[in-house]
Amino acid sequence: MSWDLKSDRPIYSQLIEQIEIKICSGIFAPGSKLPSVRELAQEAAVNPNTMQKALSMLEEHGLLYTNRTSGRFITEDIKMIQQAKQKLAQEQISEFLEKMKSLGLNKTETLSIITTMLEEAKK
Amino acid sequence: MSWDLKSDRPIYSQLIEQIEIKICSGIFAPGSKLPSVRELAQEAAVNPNTMQKALSMLEEHGLLYTNRTSGRFITEDIKMIQQAKQKLAQEQISEFLEKMKSLGLNKTETLSIITTMLEEAKK
DNA sequence: ATTATTGTATTAAGTACTTAGTACAATAAT
DNA sequence: ATTATTGTACTAAGTACTTAATACAATAAT
């Protein structure tokens, strides 16, 4: 469980992103119980207040729910998770293409760079 | 000249990124004079101190140089600009692929999504 | 020579983020 | 019944970022 947090952005915001990703990718399975706020905070080397902030904000998205004293749980609604995953992927892609465009790279140039990078990665 | 700045990240950092992009894409042409700190600050609706911070940090990258009282200028070194552009593109791409991977999409899946999205865009 | 513009520096204030430390109510575990 | 664990709330402190308001030295423009 890697939590590499950078200092150029609010930590709580990065935590939200990463937890969301862990849910969407199945690392945090549907219906399963999350580690406690204190545990997660220690894992991520972060103050419990900060983790608490991230988790409570994440609940607004509906991917989590809280049982007051037994802990937090991932939603069992697989369809909701699937939708969140799809939404995350599309956001990333369009954001990425937008940046490439602003750099002045047309589509073929972008594709060519990607493919060469993937070729490099195979070696 | 659009400067849409978000509040979830330090402004100076976003300014650096966007100015770098404007240089790499040719919006700020090689050898040309930049608007003054005060002008740029007003354009971006930002405090002059913040713009100054971004610009002075940008100079460390070598894309800008300062003539103490006549203003700031874009480097004439086209090769350096080209390299910066390439570096920016590669950073964006690997960052993007990393996120896709964390979402559970491997590189070939990601590549296929992109190509189909680019095909869609042509229509 | 005078004026305007340039980058730069400084101080003060406000805000957001993070941490440390503590505490409380509810309930699961014993 | 008692204890431990849960989420939650609160205060105080430190740091980083941003803005406002000036000010200064160098030099381009007049």
PDB file of C-alpha atoms (C1' of nucleotides) in Angstrom:
ATOM      1  CA  MET A   1       0.000   0.000   0.000  1.00  0.00           C
ATOM      2  CA  SER A   2       1.926   3.009  -1.285  1.00  0.00           C
ATOM      3  CA  TRP A   3       1.010   6.529  -0.264  1.00  0.00           C
ATOM      4  CA  ASP A   4       3.555   8.743  -1.925  1.00  0.00           C
ATOM      5  CA  LEU A   5       2.344  12.212  -1.107  1.00  0.00           C
ATOM      6  CA  LYS A   6       3.798  15.296  -2.697  1.00  0.00           C
ATOM      7  CA  SER A   7       4.119  18.662  -1.066  1.00  0.00           C
ATOM      8  CA  ASP A   8       2.913  20.763  -3.983  1.00  0.00           C
ATOM      9  CA  ARG A   9      -0.738  20.051  -3.310  1.00  0.00           C
ATOM     10  CA  PRO A  10      -2.954  19.713  -0.210  1.00  0.00           C
ATOM     11  CA  ILE A  11      -2.453  16.287   1.329  1.00  0.00           C
ATOM     12  CA  TYR A  12      -6.120  15.710   2.049  1.00  0.00           C
ATOM     13  CA  SER A  13      -6.837  16.230  -1.629  1.00  0.00           C
ATOM     14  CA  GLN A  14      -4.253  13.644  -2.633  1.00  0.00           C
ATOM     15  CA  LEU A  15      -5.647  11.229  -0.072  1.00  0.00           C
ATOM     16  CA  ILE A  16      -9.124  11.591  -1.558  1.00  0.00           C
ATOM     17  CA  GLU A  17      -7.794  10.821  -5.023  1.00  0.00           C
ATOM     18  CA  GLN A  18      -5.775   7.828  -3.945  1.00  0.00           C
ATOM     19  CA  ILE A  19      -8.493   6.264  -1.831  1.00  0.00           C
ATOM     20  CA  GLU A  20     -10.957   6.753  -4.657  1.00  0.00           C
ATOM     21  CA  ILE A  21      -8.522   4.982  -6.960  1.00  0.00           C
ATOM     22  CA  LYS A  22      -8.038   2.143  -4.491  1.00  0.00           C
ATOM     23  CA  ILE A  23     -11.804   1.648  -4.381  1.00  0.00           C
ATOM     24  CA  CYS A  24     -12.184   1.797  -8.151  1.00  0.00           C
ATOM     25  CA  SER A  25      -9.345  -0.617  -8.760  1.00  0.00           C
ATOM     26  CA  GLY A  26     -10.640  -3.095  -6.175  1.00  0.00           C
ATOM     27  CA  ILE A  27      -7.775  -2.762  -3.705  1.00  0.00           C
ATOM     28  CA  PHE A  28     -10.505  -1.733  -1.280  1.00  0.00           C
ATOM     29  CA  ALA A  29     -13.150  -4.331  -2.097  1.00  0.00           C
ATOM     30  CA  PRO A  30     -16.894  -3.531  -2.262  1.00  0.00           C
ATOM     31  CA  GLY A  31     -18.570  -4.009   1.116  1.00  0.00           C
ATOM     32  CA  SER A  32     -15.307  -4.445   2.964  1.00  0.00           C
ATOM     33  CA  LYS A  33     -14.367  -2.555   6.075  1.00  0.00           C
ATOM     34  CA  LEU A  34     -11.808   0.211   5.835  1.00  0.00           C
ATOM     35  CA  PRO A  35      -8.987   0.406   8.356  1.00  0.00           C
ATOM     36  CA  SER A  36      -9.755   2.934  11.092  1.00  0.00           C
ATOM     37  CA  VAL A  37      -8.968   6.602  10.673  1.00  0.00           C
ATOM     38  CA  ARG A  38      -6.011   6.229  13.010  1.00  0.00           C
ATOM     39  CA  GLU A  39      -4.663   3.191  11.209  1.00  0.00           C
ATOM     40  CA  LEU A  40      -4.974   4.781   7.774  1.00  0.00           C
ATOM     41  CA  ALA A  41      -3.371   7.937   9.072  1.00  0.00           C
ATOM     42  CA  GLN A  42      -0.406   6.025  10.409  1.00  0.00           C
ATOM     43  CA  GLU A  43      -0.107   4.027   7.198  1.00  0.00           C
ATOM     44  CA  ALA A  44      -0.003   7.199   5.141  1.00  0.00           C
ATOM     45  CA  ALA A  45       2.250   8.941   7.661  1.00  0.00           C
ATOM     46  CA  VAL A  46      -0.315  11.656   8.077  1.00  0.00           C
ATOM     47  CA  ASN A  47      -2.113  13.296  10.964  1.00  0.00           C
ATOM     48  CA  PRO A  48      -5.420  11.595  11.882  1.00  0.00           C
ATOM     49  CA  ASN A  49      -7.191  14.922  11.447  1.00  0.00           C
ATOM     50  CA  THR A  50      -6.054  15.091   7.848  1.00  0.00           C
ATOM     51  CA  MET A  51      -7.152  11.552   7.096  1.00  0.00           C
ATOM     52  CA  GLN A  52     -10.471  12.204   8.801  1.00  0.00           C
ATOM     53  CA  LYS A  53     -10.962  15.245   6.618  1.00  0.00           C
ATOM     54  CA  ALA A  54     -10.295  13.276   3.455  1.00  0.00           C
ATOM     55  CA  LEU A  55     -12.580  10.415   4.456  1.00  0.00           C
ATOM     56  CA  SER A  56     -15.494  12.595   5.480  1.00  0.00           C
ATOM     57  CA  MET A  57     -15.230  14.504   2.222  1.00  0.00           C
ATOM     58  CA  LEU A  58     -15.067  11.258   0.300  1.00  0.00           C
ATOM     59  CA  GLU A  59     -18.358  10.129   1.807  1.00  0.00           C
ATOM     60  CA  GLU A  60     -20.127  12.881  -0.084  1.00  0.00           C
ATOM     61  CA  HIS A  61     -19.247  11.033  -3.284  1.00  0.00           C
ATOM     62  CA  GLY A  62     -21.184   8.026  -2.011  1.00  0.00           C
ATOM     63  CA  LEU A  63     -18.404   5.472  -2.321  1.00  0.00           C
ATOM     64  CA  LEU A  64     -18.146   5.154   1.468  1.00  0.00           C
ATOM     65  CA  TYR A  65     -20.548   4.992   4.355  1.00  0.00           C
ATOM     66  CA  THR A  66     -20.021   5.156   8.073  1.00  0.00           C
ATOM     67  CA  ASN A  67     -21.317   3.025  10.931  1.00  0.00           C
ATOM     68  CA  ARG A  68     -20.763   5.376  13.832  1.00  0.00           C
ATOM     69  CA  THR A  69     -18.726   3.104  16.071  1.00  0.00           C
ATOM     70  CA  SER A  70     -17.958   0.039  13.997  1.00  0.00           C
ATOM     71  CA  GLY A  71     -16.089   1.808  11.239  1.00  0.00           C
ATOM     72  CA  ARG A  72     -16.254   2.851   7.604  1.00  0.00           C
ATOM     73  CA  PHE A  73     -17.218   0.567   4.754  1.00  0.00           C
ATOM     74  CA  ILE A  74     -16.948   0.557   0.993  1.00  0.00           C
ATOM     75  CA  THR A  75     -20.268   0.667  -0.799  1.00  0.00           C
ATOM     76  CA  GLU A  76     -21.639  -2.660  -2.071  1.00  0.00           C
ATOM     77  CA  ASP A  77     -23.054  -0.860  -5.092  1.00  0.00           C
ATOM     78  CA  ILE A  78     -20.712  -2.250  -7.746  1.00  0.00           C
ATOM     79  CA  LYS A  79     -22.427  -0.266 -10.452  1.00  0.00           C
ATOM     80  CA  MET A  80     -21.642   2.955  -8.610  1.00  0.00           C
ATOM     81  CA  ILE A  81     -17.999   1.948  -8.335  1.00  0.00           C
ATOM     82  CA  GLN A  82     -17.894   1.081 -12.011  1.00  0.00           C
ATOM     83  CA  GLN A  83     -19.343   4.474 -12.878  1.00  0.00           C
ATOM     84  CA  ALA A  84     -16.809   6.241 -10.686  1.00  0.00           C
ATOM     85  CA  LYS A  85     -14.026   4.316 -12.400  1.00  0.00           C
ATOM     86  CA  GLN A  86     -15.317   5.240 -15.830  1.00  0.00           C
ATOM     87  CA  LYS A  87     -15.641   8.860 -14.816  1.00  0.00           C
ATOM     88  CA  LEU A  88     -12.105   8.967 -13.403  1.00  0.00           C
ATOM     89  CA  ALA A  89     -10.655   7.415 -16.557  1.00  0.00           C
ATOM     90  CA  GLN A  90     -12.450   9.798 -18.887  1.00  0.00           C
ATOM     91  CA  GLU A  91     -11.437  12.799 -16.810  1.00  0.00           C
ATOM     92  CA  GLN A  92      -7.813  11.726 -16.915  1.00  0.00           C
ATOM     93  CA  ILE A  93      -7.891  11.136 -20.649  1.00  0.00           C
ATOM     94  CA  SER A  94      -9.524  14.391 -21.659  1.00  0.00           C
ATOM     95  CA  GLU A  95      -7.339  16.313 -19.235  1.00  0.00           C
ATOM     96  CA  PHE A  96      -4.316  14.647 -20.776  1.00  0.00           C
ATOM     97  CA  LEU A  97      -5.330  15.331 -24.360  1.00  0.00           C
ATOM     98  CA  GLU A  98      -6.041  18.924 -23.432  1.00  0.00           C
ATOM     99  CA  LYS A  99      -2.507  19.366 -22.117  1.00  0.00           C
ATOM    100  CA  MET A 100      -1.017  17.777 -25.198  1.00  0.00           C
ATOM    101  CA  LYS A 101      -3.044  20.136 -27.339  1.00  0.00           C
ATOM    102  CA  SER A 102      -1.902  23.161 -25.377  1.00  0.00           C
ATOM    103  CA  LEU A 103       1.669  22.032 -25.955  1.00  0.00           C
ATOM    104  CA  GLY A 104       0.996  22.230 -29.658  1.00  0.00           C
ATOM    105  CA  LEU A 105       1.188  18.492 -30.267  1.00  0.00           C
ATOM    106  CA  ASN A 106      -1.310  17.284 -32.795  1.00  0.00           C
ATOM    107  CA  LYS A 107      -2.942  13.893 -32.506  1.00  0.00           C
ATOM    108  CA  THR A 108      -0.511  11.976 -34.647  1.00  0.00           C
ATOM    109  CA  GLU A 109       2.460  13.464 -32.811  1.00  0.00           C
ATOM    110  CA  THR A 110       0.891  12.570 -29.460  1.00  0.00           C
ATOM    111  CA  LEU A 111       0.177   9.038 -30.590  1.00  0.00           C
ATOM    112  CA  SER A 112       3.671   8.609 -31.944  1.00  0.00           C
ATOM    113  CA  ILE A 113       5.257   9.690 -28.673  1.00  0.00           C
ATOM    114  CA  ILE A 114       3.055   7.343 -26.692  1.00  0.00           C
ATOM    115  CA  THR A 115       3.741   4.362 -28.895  1.00  0.00           C
ATOM    116  CA  THR A 116       7.493   4.905 -28.793  1.00  0.00           C
ATOM    117  CA  MET A 117       7.310   5.200 -25.010  1.00  0.00           C
ATOM    118  CA  LEU A 118       5.385   1.935 -24.840  1.00  0.00           C
ATOM    119  CA  GLU A 119       7.952   0.294 -27.093  1.00  0.00           C
ATOM    120  CA  GLU A 120      10.726   1.539 -24.835  1.00  0.00           C
ATOM    121  CA  ALA A 121       8.933   0.146 -21.797  1.00  0.00           C
ATOM    122  CA  LYS A 122       8.861  -3.343 -23.282  1.00  0.00           C
ATOM    123  CA  LYS A 123      12.633  -3.609 -23.404  1.00  0.00           C
TER     124      LYS A 123
ATOM    125  CA  MET B   1      -4.741  34.600 -23.257  1.00  0.00           C
ATOM    126  CA  SER B   2      -6.573  32.408 -20.762  1.00  0.00           C
ATOM    127  CA  TRP B   3      -5.346  32.022 -17.206  1.00  0.00           C
ATOM    128  CA  ASP B   4      -7.860  29.795 -15.511  1.00  0.00           C
ATOM    129  CA  LEU B   5      -6.353  29.217 -12.102  1.00  0.00           C
ATOM    130  CA  LYS B   6      -7.752  26.674  -9.700  1.00  0.00           C
ATOM    131  CA  SER B   7      -7.710  26.981  -5.953  1.00  0.00           C
ATOM    132  CA  ASP B   8      -6.624  23.435  -5.174  1.00  0.00           C
ATOM    133  CA  ARG B   9      -2.975  24.113  -5.932  1.00  0.00           C
ATOM    134  CA  PRO B  10      -0.544  26.983  -5.316  1.00  0.00           C
ATOM    135  CA  ILE B  11      -1.138  29.711  -7.885  1.00  0.00           C
ATOM    136  CA  TYR B  12       2.548  30.362  -8.507  1.00  0.00           C
ATOM    137  CA  SER B  13       2.970  26.730  -9.432  1.00  0.00           C
ATOM    138  CA  GLN B  14       0.139  26.917 -11.945  1.00  0.00           C
ATOM    139  CA  LEU B  15       1.602  30.087 -13.398  1.00  0.00           C
ATOM    140  CA  ILE B  16       4.942  28.385 -13.930  1.00  0.00           C
ATOM    141  CA  GLU B  17       3.267  25.530 -15.746  1.00  0.00           C
ATOM    142  CA  GLN B  18       1.166  27.744 -17.970  1.00  0.00           C
ATOM    143  CA  ILE B  19       3.948  30.145 -18.906  1.00  0.00           C
ATOM    144  CA  GLU B  20       6.203  27.196 -19.673  1.00  0.00           C
ATOM    145  CA  ILE B  21       3.484  25.836 -21.930  1.00  0.00           C
ATOM    146  CA  LYS B  22       3.030  29.191 -23.647  1.00  0.00           C
ATOM    147  CA  ILE B  23       6.742  29.258 -24.394  1.00  0.00           C
ATOM    148  CA  CYS B  24       6.861  25.688 -25.634  1.00  0.00           C
ATOM    149  CA  SER B  25       3.839  26.143 -27.842  1.00  0.00           C
ATOM    150  CA  GLY B  26       5.176  29.373 -29.329  1.00  0.00           C
ATOM    151  CA  ILE B  27       2.526  31.708 -27.910  1.00  0.00           C
ATOM    152  CA  PHE B  28       5.493  33.436 -26.315  1.00  0.00           C
ATOM    153  CA  ALA B  29       7.885  33.461 -29.267  1.00  0.00           C
ATOM    154  CA  PRO B  30      11.645  32.828 -28.925  1.00  0.00           C
ATOM    155  CA  GLY B  31      13.557  36.067 -28.327  1.00  0.00           C
ATOM    156  CA  SER B  32      10.424  38.103 -27.761  1.00  0.00           C
ATOM    157  CA  LYS B  33       9.870  40.357 -24.771  1.00  0.00           C
ATOM    158  CA  LEU B  34       7.507  39.255 -22.076  1.00  0.00           C
ATOM    159  CA  PRO B  35       4.929  41.679 -20.717  1.00  0.00           C
ATOM    160  CA  SER B  36       6.082  43.244 -17.470  1.00  0.00           C
ATOM    161  CA  VAL B  37       5.518  41.570 -14.132  1.00  0.00           C
ATOM    162  CA  ARG B  38       2.775  44.058 -13.344  1.00  0.00           C
ATOM    163  CA  GLU B  39       1.061  43.560 -16.680  1.00  0.00           C
ATOM    164  CA  LEU B  40       1.174  39.786 -16.466  1.00  0.00           C
ATOM    165  CA  ALA B  41      -0.077  39.924 -12.913  1.00  0.00           C
ATOM    166  CA  GLN B  42      -3.034  42.041 -13.925  1.00  0.00           C
ATOM    167  CA  GLU B  43      -3.766  39.811 -16.899  1.00  0.00           C
ATOM    168  CA  ALA B  44      -3.834  36.738 -14.692  1.00  0.00           C
ATOM    169  CA  ALA B  45      -5.725  38.582 -11.964  1.00  0.00           C
ATOM    170  CA  VAL B  46      -2.955  37.799  -9.518  1.00  0.00           C
ATOM    171  CA  ASN B  47      -0.784  39.771  -7.140  1.00  0.00           C
ATOM    172  CA  PRO B  48       2.459  41.052  -8.690  1.00  0.00           C
ATOM    173  CA  ASN B  49       4.420  39.305  -5.963  1.00  0.00           C
ATOM    174  CA  THR B  50       2.952  35.978  -6.992  1.00  0.00           C
ATOM    175  CA  MET B  51       3.735  36.531 -10.663  1.00  0.00           C
ATOM    176  CA  GLN B  52       7.233  37.674  -9.748  1.00  0.00           C
ATOM    177  CA  LYS B  53       7.748  34.507  -7.755  1.00  0.00           C
ATOM    178  CA  ALA B  54       6.654  32.342 -10.670  1.00  0.00           C
ATOM    179  CA  LEU B  55       8.822  34.193 -13.185  1.00  0.00           C
ATOM    180  CA  SER B  56      11.946  34.177 -11.070  1.00  0.00           C
ATOM    181  CA  MET B  57      11.543  30.454 -10.429  1.00  0.00           C
ATOM    182  CA  LEU B  58      11.005  29.898 -14.127  1.00  0.00           C
ATOM    183  CA  GLU B  59      14.336  31.530 -14.926  1.00  0.00           C
ATOM    184  CA  GLU B  60      16.115  28.672 -13.207  1.00  0.00           C
ATOM    185  CA  HIS B  61      14.863  26.434 -15.994  1.00  0.00           C
ATOM    186  CA  GLY B  62      16.684  28.639 -18.502  1.00  0.00           C
ATOM    187  CA  LEU B  63      13.734  29.412 -20.734  1.00  0.00           C
ATOM    188  CA  LEU B  64      13.757  33.063 -19.645  1.00  0.00           C
ATOM    189  CA  TYR B  65      16.399  35.673 -18.976  1.00  0.00           C
ATOM    190  CA  THR B  66      16.195  39.100 -17.452  1.00  0.00           C
ATOM    191  CA  ASN B  67      17.578  42.448 -18.517  1.00  0.00           C
ATOM    192  CA  ARG B  68      17.452  44.286 -15.236  1.00  0.00           C
ATOM    193  CA  THR B  69      15.450  47.305 -16.354  1.00  0.00           C
ATOM    194  CA  SER B  70      14.294  46.556 -19.866  1.00  0.00           C
ATOM    195  CA  GLY B  71      12.330  43.452 -19.045  1.00  0.00           C
ATOM    196  CA  ARG B  72      12.243  39.689 -19.399  1.00  0.00           C
ATOM    197  CA  PHE B  73      12.815  37.850 -22.635  1.00  0.00           C
ATOM    198  CA  ILE B  74      12.227  34.372 -23.970  1.00  0.00           C
ATOM    199  CA  THR B  75      15.397  32.476 -24.818  1.00  0.00           C
ATOM    200  CA  GLU B  76      16.435  32.447 -28.482  1.00  0.00           C
ATOM    201  CA  ASP B  77      17.724  28.912 -28.015  1.00  0.00           C
ATOM    202  CA  ILE B  78      15.120  27.040 -30.027  1.00  0.00           C
ATOM    203  CA  LYS B  79      16.742  23.734 -29.274  1.00  0.00           C
ATOM    204  CA  MET B  80      16.314  24.342 -25.541  1.00  0.00           C
ATOM    205  CA  ILE B  81      12.657  25.148 -26.057  1.00  0.00           C
ATOM    206  CA  GLN B  82      12.214  22.015 -28.114  1.00  0.00           C
ATOM    207  CA  GLN B  83      13.835  19.956 -25.367  1.00  0.00           C
ATOM    208  CA  ALA B  84      11.608  21.512 -22.736  1.00  0.00           C
ATOM    209  CA  LYS B  85       8.596  20.731 -24.862  1.00  0.00           C
ATOM    210  CA  GLN B  86       9.666  17.125 -25.257  1.00  0.00           C
ATOM    211  CA  LYS B  87      10.310  16.828 -21.531  1.00  0.00           C
ATOM    212  CA  LEU B  88       6.921  18.310 -20.647  1.00  0.00           C
ATOM    213  CA  ALA B  89       5.190  15.959 -23.043  1.00  0.00           C
ATOM    214  CA  GLN B  90       6.968  12.893 -21.684  1.00  0.00           C
ATOM    215  CA  GLU B  91       6.212  13.879 -18.102  1.00  0.00           C
ATOM    216  CA  GLN B  92       2.549  14.306 -18.911  1.00  0.00           C
ATOM    217  CA  ILE B  93       2.427  10.997 -20.718  1.00  0.00           C
ATOM    218  CA  SER B  94       4.113   8.904 -18.067  1.00  0.00           C
ATOM    219  CA  GLU B  95       2.065  10.565 -15.350  1.00  0.00           C
ATOM    220  CA  PHE B  96      -1.031   9.780 -17.352  1.00  0.00           C
ATOM    221  CA  LEU B  97      -0.079   6.162 -17.974  1.00  0.00           C
ATOM    222  CA  GLU B  98       0.683   5.763 -14.278  1.00  0.00           C
ATOM    223  CA  LYS B  99      -2.808   6.897 -13.346  1.00  0.00           C
ATOM    224  CA  MET B 100      -4.392   4.621 -15.892  1.00  0.00           C
ATOM    225  CA  LYS B 101      -2.365   1.759 -14.485  1.00  0.00           C
ATOM    226  CA  SER B 102      -3.491   2.496 -10.955  1.00  0.00           C
ATOM    227  CA  LEU B 103      -7.067   2.406 -12.215  1.00  0.00           C
ATOM    228  CA  GLY B 104      -6.431  -1.096 -13.462  1.00  0.00           C
ATOM    229  CA  LEU B 105      -5.977  -0.303 -17.147  1.00  0.00           C
ATOM    230  CA  ASN B 106      -2.820  -1.727 -18.730  1.00  0.00           C
ATOM    231  CA  LYS B 107      -0.919   0.070 -21.457  1.00  0.00           C
ATOM    232  CA  THR B 108      -2.474  -1.674 -24.436  1.00  0.00           C
ATOM    233  CA  GLU B 109      -5.969  -1.068 -23.056  1.00  0.00           C
ATOM    234  CA  THR B 110      -5.087   2.569 -22.454  1.00  0.00           C
ATOM    235  CA  LEU B 111      -3.604   2.927 -25.932  1.00  0.00           C
ATOM    236  CA  SER B 112      -6.717   1.418 -27.469  1.00  0.00           C
ATOM    237  CA  ILE B 113      -8.953   3.856 -25.574  1.00  0.00           C
ATOM    238  CA  ILE B 114      -6.895   6.800 -26.728  1.00  0.00           C
ATOM    239  CA  THR B 115      -6.862   5.746 -30.365  1.00  0.00           C
ATOM    240  CA  THR B 116     -10.607   5.287 -30.371  1.00  0.00           C
ATOM    241  CA  MET B 117     -11.050   8.679 -28.707  1.00  0.00           C
ATOM    242  CA  LEU B 118      -8.842  10.266 -31.337  1.00  0.00           C
ATOM    243  CA  GLU B 119     -10.809   8.536 -34.067  1.00  0.00           C
ATOM    244  CA  GLU B 120     -14.010   9.882 -32.551  1.00  0.00           C
ATOM    245  CA  ALA B 121     -12.576  13.377 -32.501  1.00  0.00           C
ATOM    246  CA  LYS B 122     -11.919  13.306 -36.230  1.00  0.00           C
ATOM    247  CA  LYS B 123     -15.608  12.979 -37.037  1.00  0.00           C
TER     248      LYS B 123
ATOM    249  C1'  DA C   1      17.742  66.511 -17.088  1.00  0.00           C
ATOM    250  C1'  DT C   2      13.413  64.557 -16.120  1.00  0.00           C
ATOM    251  C1'  DT C   3      10.039  61.017 -16.186  1.00  0.00           C
ATOM    252  C1'  DA C   4       8.342  56.523 -16.686  1.00  0.00           C
ATOM    253  C1'  DT C   5       9.102  51.739 -16.627  1.00  0.00           C
ATOM    254  C1'  DT C   6      11.759  47.800 -15.380  1.00  0.00           C
ATOM    255  C1'  DG C   7      12.787  44.039 -11.908  1.00  0.00           C
ATOM    256  C1'  DT C   8      13.237  43.517  -7.138  1.00  0.00           C
ATOM    257  C1'  DA C   9      12.753  43.753  -1.965  1.00  0.00           C
ATOM    258  C1'  DT C  10      10.226  44.405   2.304  1.00  0.00           C
ATOM    259  C1'  DT C  11       6.644  44.426   5.821  1.00  0.00           C
ATOM    260  C1'  DA C  12       2.108  43.351   7.473  1.00  0.00           C
ATOM    261  C1'  DA C  13      -2.069  40.934   7.313  1.00  0.00           C
ATOM    262  C1'  DG C  14      -5.245  37.194   6.246  1.00  0.00           C
ATOM    263  C1'  DT C  15      -6.223  32.509   4.886  1.00  0.00           C
ATOM    264  C1'  DA C  16      -5.695  27.471   4.246  1.00  0.00           C
ATOM    265  C1'  DC C  17      -3.364  23.397   5.471  1.00  0.00           C
ATOM    266  C1'  DT C  18      -1.141  20.352   8.722  1.00  0.00           C
ATOM    267  C1'  DT C  19       0.150  18.631  13.045  1.00  0.00           C
ATOM    268  C1'  DA C  20      -0.079  17.659  18.093  1.00  0.00           C
ATOM    269  C1'  DG C  21      -2.668  16.818  21.769  1.00  0.00           C
ATOM    270  C1'  DT C  22      -6.816  15.969  24.033  1.00  0.00           C
ATOM    271  C1'  DA C  23     -11.475  14.733  24.724  1.00  0.00           C
ATOM    272  C1'  DC C  24     -16.176  12.692  24.157  1.00  0.00           C
ATOM    273  C1'  DA C  25     -20.136   9.569  22.906  1.00  0.00           C
ATOM    274  C1'  DA C  26     -21.468   5.224  21.044  1.00  0.00           C
ATOM    275  C1'  DT C  27     -20.868   0.519  20.757  1.00  0.00           C
ATOM    276  C1'  DA C  28     -18.229  -3.713  19.831  1.00  0.00           C
ATOM    277  C1'  DA C  29     -15.481  -6.931  22.399  1.00  0.00           C
ATOM    278  C1'  DT C  30     -14.337  -9.033  26.630  1.00  0.00           C
TER     279       DT C  30
ATOM    280  C1'  DA D   1     -20.019  -4.456  33.777  1.00  0.00           C
ATOM    281  C1'  DT D   2     -15.743  -3.156  31.998  1.00  0.00           C
ATOM    282  C1'  DT D   3     -12.577  -2.181  28.384  1.00  0.00           C
ATOM    283  C1'  DA D   4     -11.205  -1.112  23.887  1.00  0.00           C
ATOM    284  C1'  DT D   5     -12.213   0.768  19.549  1.00  0.00           C
ATOM    285  C1'  DT D   6     -14.927   3.570  16.583  1.00  0.00           C
ATOM    286  C1'  DG D   7     -15.852   8.254  14.440  1.00  0.00           C
ATOM    287  C1'  DT D   8     -15.849  12.879  15.729  1.00  0.00           C
ATOM    288  C1'  DA D   9     -14.801  17.553  17.729  1.00  0.00           C
ATOM    289  C1'  DC D  10     -11.902  21.052  19.585  1.00  0.00           C
ATOM    290  C1'  DT D  11      -7.885  24.177  20.564  1.00  0.00           C
ATOM    291  C1'  DA D  12      -3.281  25.757  19.803  1.00  0.00           C
ATOM    292  C1'  DA D  13       0.728  26.184  17.122  1.00  0.00           C
ATOM    293  C1'  DG D  14       3.534  26.367  12.989  1.00  0.00           C
ATOM    294  C1'  DT D  15       4.077  26.773   8.050  1.00  0.00           C
ATOM    295  C1'  DA D  16       3.130  28.079   3.219  1.00  0.00           C
ATOM    296  C1'  DC D  17       0.662  30.859   0.133  1.00  0.00           C
ATOM    297  C1'  DT D  18      -1.462  35.149  -1.276  1.00  0.00           C
ATOM    298  C1'  DT D  19      -2.445  39.878  -1.182  1.00  0.00           C
ATOM    299  C1'  DA D  20      -1.768  44.856  -0.266  1.00  0.00           C
ATOM    300  C1'  DA D  21       1.035  48.574   0.001  1.00  0.00           C
ATOM    301  C1'  DT D  22       5.359  50.591  -0.468  1.00  0.00           C
ATOM    302  C1'  DA D  23       9.894  51.472  -1.753  1.00  0.00           C
ATOM    303  C1'  DC D  24      14.320  51.389  -4.314  1.00  0.00           C
ATOM    304  C1'  DA D  25      17.911  51.176  -8.069  1.00  0.00           C
ATOM    305  C1'  DA D  26      18.750  51.006 -12.882  1.00  0.00           C
ATOM    306  C1'  DT D  27      17.800  52.525 -17.269  1.00  0.00           C
ATOM    307  C1'  DA D  28      14.809  53.360 -21.283  1.00  0.00           C
ATOM    308  C1'  DA D  29      12.084  57.076 -23.063  1.00  0.00           C
ATOM    309  C1'  DT D  30      11.160  61.864 -23.349  1.00  0.00           C
TER     310       DT D  30
END
